[in-house]
Short mmCIF file of C-alpha atoms in Angstrom, two decimals:
data_model
loop_
_atom_site.label_atom_id
_atom_site.label_comp_id
_atom_site.label_asym_id
_atom_site.label_seq_id
_atom_site.Cartn_x
_atom_site.Cartn_y
_atom_site.Cartn_z
CA ASP P 390 0.00 0.00 0.00
CA ILE P 391 1.07 3.57 -0.59
CA GLN P 392 1.95 5.44 2.61
CA MET P 393 1.19 9.13 2.93
CA THR P 394 3.40 11.05 5.32
CA GLN P 395 1.87 14.36 6.31
CA SER P 396 3.73 17.12 8.14
CA PRO P 397 3.57 18.78 10.51
CA SER P 398 1.16 16.77 12.66
CA ALA P 399 0.16 19.95 14.48
CA MET P 400 0.93 23.62 14.32
CA SER P 401 0.02 26.89 15.96
CA ALA P 402 -0.60 29.89 13.77
CA SER P 403 -2.12 33.35 13.95
CA VAL P 404 -4.87 34.91 11.88
CA GLY P 405 -3.31 36.29 8.72
CA ASP P 406 -0.40 33.82 8.69
CA ARG P 407 0.59 31.87 5.58
CA VAL P 408 0.32 28.16 6.35
CA THR P 409 1.85 25.29 4.40
CA ILE P 410 1.13 21.60 4.96
CA THR P 411 3.05 18.87 3.16
CA CYS P 412 2.21 15.32 2.12
CA ARG P 413 4.77 12.87 0.80
CA ALA P 414 3.76 9.66 -0.96
CA SER P 415 5.86 6.51 -0.63
CA GLN P 416 5.64 6.12 -4.40
CA GLY P 417 4.50 8.25 -7.29
CA ILE P 418 0.79 8.99 -7.47
CA SER P 419 0.75 11.49 -10.36
CA THR P 420 -1.83 14.09 -9.27
CA PHE P 421 -4.32 11.70 -7.70
CA LEU P 422 -4.34 13.68 -4.48
CA ALA P 423 -7.06 15.53 -2.58
CA TRP P 424 -7.09 17.70 0.53
CA PHE P 425 -9.82 17.73 3.17
CA GLN P 426 -10.70 19.98 6.08
CA GLN P 427 -12.43 18.60 9.16
CA LYS P 428 -13.72 20.62 12.08
CA PRO P 429 -14.53 18.93 15.42
CA GLY P 430 -17.70 16.87 15.23
CA LYS P 431 -18.18 17.65 11.55
CA VAL P 432 -17.97 15.74 8.29
CA PRO P 433 -14.75 16.13 6.28
CA LYS P 434 -15.00 18.64 3.47
CA ARG P 435 -13.00 18.42 0.26
CA LEU P 436 -10.95 21.54 -0.50
CA ILE P 437 -8.67 20.49 -3.35
CA TYR P 438 -8.76 17.68 -5.90
CA ASP P 439 -6.36 16.54 -8.61
CA ALA P 440 -3.62 18.05 -6.43
CA SER P 441 -4.31 21.65 -7.42
CA SER P 442 -7.96 22.11 -8.45
CA LEU P 443 -10.03 24.18 -6.04
CA GLN P 444 -13.36 22.66 -5.04
CA SER P 445 -16.31 24.83 -5.97
CA GLY P 446 -17.25 27.16 -3.13
CA VAL P 447 -13.91 26.93 -1.35
CA PRO P 448 -12.19 30.28 -0.73
CA SER P 449 -9.32 31.14 -3.04
CA ARG P 450 -6.91 31.50 -0.10
CA PHE P 451 -6.65 27.71 -0.27
CA SER P 452 -4.34 26.28 -2.94
CA GLY P 453 -2.66 22.99 -3.68
CA SER P 454 0.41 22.04 -5.64
CA GLY P 455 2.66 19.11 -6.44
CA SER P 456 2.78 15.89 -8.40
CA GLY P 457 4.48 12.55 -8.11
CA THR P 458 5.45 12.16 -4.48
CA GLU P 459 5.42 15.65 -2.94
CA PHE P 460 2.38 17.82 -2.39
CA THR P 461 1.51 20.96 -0.49
CA LEU P 462 -1.62 22.66 0.76
CA THR P 463 -1.23 26.38 1.30
CA ILE P 464 -3.54 28.77 3.10
CA SER P 465 -2.40 32.22 2.02
CA SER P 466 -3.92 34.16 4.92
CA LEU P 467 -5.30 32.10 7.77
CA GLN P 468 -8.81 33.04 8.86
CA PRO P 469 -10.55 32.20 12.16
CA GLU P 470 -12.77 29.63 10.44
CA ASP P 471 -9.71 27.79 9.08
CA PHE P 472 -8.67 26.35 12.44
CA ALA P 473 -9.29 22.66 11.85
CA THR P 474 -7.58 19.39 10.98
CA TYR P 475 -6.44 18.85 7.42
CA TYR P 476 -5.93 15.52 5.67
CA CYS P 477 -4.42 14.55 2.34
CA LEU P 478 -5.70 11.53 0.42
CA GLN P 479 -4.09 9.56 -2.37
CA HIS P 480 -6.44 7.70 -4.70
CA ASN P 481 -4.00 6.57 -7.33
CA THR P 482 -4.04 2.99 -6.10
CA TYR P 483 -6.43 1.18 -3.85
CA PRO P 484 -7.09 1.11 -1.06
CA GLY P 485 -6.73 4.84 -0.96
CA THR P 486 -4.71 6.18 1.94
CA PHE P 487 -4.98 9.31 4.05
CA GLY P 488 -2.22 11.23 5.69
CA GLN P 489 -2.20 11.27 9.48
CA GLY P 490 -3.69 14.75 9.61
CA THR P 491 -2.45 18.23 10.53
CA LYS P 492 -4.20 20.06 13.34
CA VAL P 493 -4.01 23.83 12.88
CA GLU P 494 -4.54 25.60 16.18
CA ILE P 495 -4.73 29.23 17.22
CA LYS P 496 -1.47 30.73 18.49
CA GLN T 1484 -26.77 13.89 -1.03
CA LEU T 1485 -25.81 10.79 0.92
CA VAL T 1486 -27.56 9.49 4.04
CA GLU T 1487 -26.15 6.58 6.06
CA SER T 1488 -28.04 4.33 8.45
CA GLY T 1489 -27.65 1.03 10.23
CA GLY T 1490 -25.08 1.84 12.89
CA GLY T 1491 -25.43 0.83 16.52
CA LEU T 1492 -23.98 -1.07 19.45
CA ILE T 1493 -22.89 -4.62 18.65
CA GLN T 1494 -20.93 -7.25 20.54
CA PRO T 1495 -17.54 -8.46 19.30
CA GLY T 1496 -17.97 -11.18 16.71
CA GLY T 1497 -21.33 -9.84 15.62
CA SER T 1498 -22.53 -8.56 12.26
CA LEU T 1499 -24.04 -5.31 11.07
CA ARG T 1500 -25.11 -3.94 7.70
CA LEU T 1501 -24.73 -0.27 6.96
CA SER T 1502 -26.78 1.43 4.27
CA CYS T 1503 -26.24 4.64 2.33
CA ALA T 1504 -29.02 6.25 0.33
CA ALA T 1505 -27.92 8.41 -2.58
CA SER T 1506 -29.96 11.16 -4.12
CA GLY T 1507 -29.22 13.48 -7.02
CA PHE T 1508 -27.09 10.97 -8.88
CA ARG T 1509 -26.99 7.28 -9.78
CA VAL T 1510 -24.73 4.97 -7.76
CA SER T 1511 -24.37 2.87 -10.92
CA GLY T 1512 -22.56 5.70 -12.68
CA ILE T 1513 -19.75 6.43 -10.26
CA SER T 1514 -17.49 4.67 -7.78
CA MET T 1515 -18.60 4.72 -4.15
CA SER T 1516 -16.59 4.31 -0.96
CA TRP T 1517 -16.83 3.72 2.75
CA VAL T 1518 -14.47 5.65 5.03
CA ARG T 1519 -14.29 5.38 8.80
CA GLN T 1520 -12.94 7.40 11.70
CA ALA T 1521 -12.26 5.83 15.08
CA PRO T 1522 -12.81 8.06 18.14
CA GLY T 1523 -10.11 10.72 18.29
CA LYS T 1524 -8.28 9.25 15.29
CA GLY T 1525 -7.73 10.06 11.63
CA LEU T 1526 -9.57 8.94 8.52
CA GLU T 1527 -9.28 5.41 7.12
CA TRP T 1528 -10.55 4.32 3.71
CA VAL T 1529 -12.38 1.04 4.21
CA SER T 1530 -13.67 -0.04 0.83
CA ILE T 1531 -14.58 1.07 -2.69
CA ILE T 1532 -16.85 -0.31 -5.40
CA TYR T 1533 -16.28 0.75 -9.00
CA THR T 1534 -18.84 1.19 -11.73
CA GLY T 1535 -17.77 -2.14 -13.22
CA GLY T 1536 -18.41 -3.86 -9.90
CA TYR T 1537 -14.79 -4.28 -8.88
CA THR T 1538 -14.29 -3.97 -5.15
CA TYR T 1539 -11.27 -3.22 -2.97
CA TYR T 1540 -10.79 -3.35 0.78
CA ALA T 1541 -8.36 -2.10 3.37
CA ASP T 1542 -6.22 -4.91 4.81
CA SER T 1543 -7.82 -4.29 8.21
CA VAL T 1544 -11.26 -5.40 6.96
CA MET T 1545 -10.39 -7.81 4.14
CA GLY T 1546 -12.39 -11.02 4.43
CA ARG T 1547 -14.77 -9.56 7.02
CA PHE T 1548 -16.49 -6.67 5.25
CA ALA T 1549 -18.30 -6.65 1.91
CA ILE T 1550 -19.35 -3.62 -0.10
CA SER T 1551 -22.28 -3.80 -2.49
CA ARG T 1552 -24.86 -1.60 -4.17
CA ASP T 1553 -28.43 -1.78 -5.38
CA GLU T 1554 -28.57 0.25 -8.57
CA SER T 1555 -32.36 0.11 -8.75
CA LYS T 1556 -32.61 1.82 -5.37
CA ASP T 1557 -29.45 3.96 -5.55
CA MET T 1558 -28.25 2.37 -2.34
CA LEU T 1559 -24.77 1.47 -1.13
CA TYR T 1560 -24.17 -1.15 1.56
CA LEU T 1561 -21.41 -2.35 3.84
CA GLN T 1562 -21.89 -5.80 5.35
CA MET T 1563 -19.65 -6.07 8.39
CA ASN T 1564 -19.02 -9.51 9.90
CA SER T 1565 -16.78 -10.77 12.70
CA LEU T 1566 -16.73 -7.29 14.17
CA ARG T 1567 -13.89 -6.33 16.50
CA VAL T 1568 -13.56 -3.67 19.16
CA GLU T 1569 -11.17 -1.82 16.84
CA ASP T 1570 -13.93 -1.48 14.22
CA THR T 1571 -15.61 1.07 16.49
CA ALA T 1572 -15.86 4.26 14.44
CA ILE T 1573 -18.03 6.68 12.56
CA TYR T 1574 -18.64 5.18 9.12
CA TYR T 1575 -19.11 7.54 6.20
CA CYS T 1576 -20.16 6.76 2.66
CA ALA T 1577 -18.59 9.00 0.06
CA ARG T 1578 -18.89 9.53 -3.66
CA ALA T 1579 -16.23 8.98 -6.29
CA SER T 1580 -12.64 7.92 -5.89
CA ALA T 1581 -11.70 11.43 -4.81
CA LEU T 1582 -14.53 11.54 -2.22
CA ASP T 1583 -16.23 14.71 -3.39
CA THR T 1584 -19.42 14.23 -1.35
CA TRP T 1585 -19.83 12.65 2.10
CA GLY T 1586 -22.77 11.52 4.16
CA GLN T 1587 -23.22 12.63 7.76
CA GLY T 1588 -21.93 9.29 9.06
CA THR T 1589 -23.32 6.48 11.20
CA VAL T 1590 -21.77 5.38 14.48
CA VAL T 1591 -20.73 1.77 15.01
CA THR T 1592 -19.73 0.73 18.52
CA VAL T 1593 -18.32 -2.75 19.06
CA SER T 1594 -18.27 -3.56 22.75
CA SER T 1595 -19.24 -6.30 25.14
#
């Protein structure tokens, strides 16, 4: 199975900060990567698909990049509603695998 | 929209069948998945069924769980047998291989 290593596992940031989260795949997955946001007690919400395509309705401060084995999710200016846990997902081969998650907390 | 049902409290070794009702699209026309989240833990992809009927499972559930669908009713199912304490989780159904739409989840608790 493909392993997804997500970093950092947690971080503290302030409103307005630029935040970058990284996912590394144990083997190449082309651009079969998505990013999800999950708030406590809520259903995960897809933010990015195909590594860099913004889901409809998601604010443009979210962006994704990468291909092959290295991917990033960037939040250009962190907003109060962005404090959540973020997960990457590879769906190049099955079963699909998620990263361990990155919890973004308020500094 | 996706709506799951069928969760509950079950003893170890027992069986449970989860259901997911789809609306607004046909389950026959797109792959469908089950994803779970244990209490306080991350997300785990459990199983997927493709449009051609091919199915895949996580190693943790292989041989115990079975995914299926009823195209006439636009329903997705997850038959869970030989349940273990570690299967305790919220189970979500989700659409497509890139999980673009999720249900609200159904809670499965395996405990004696």
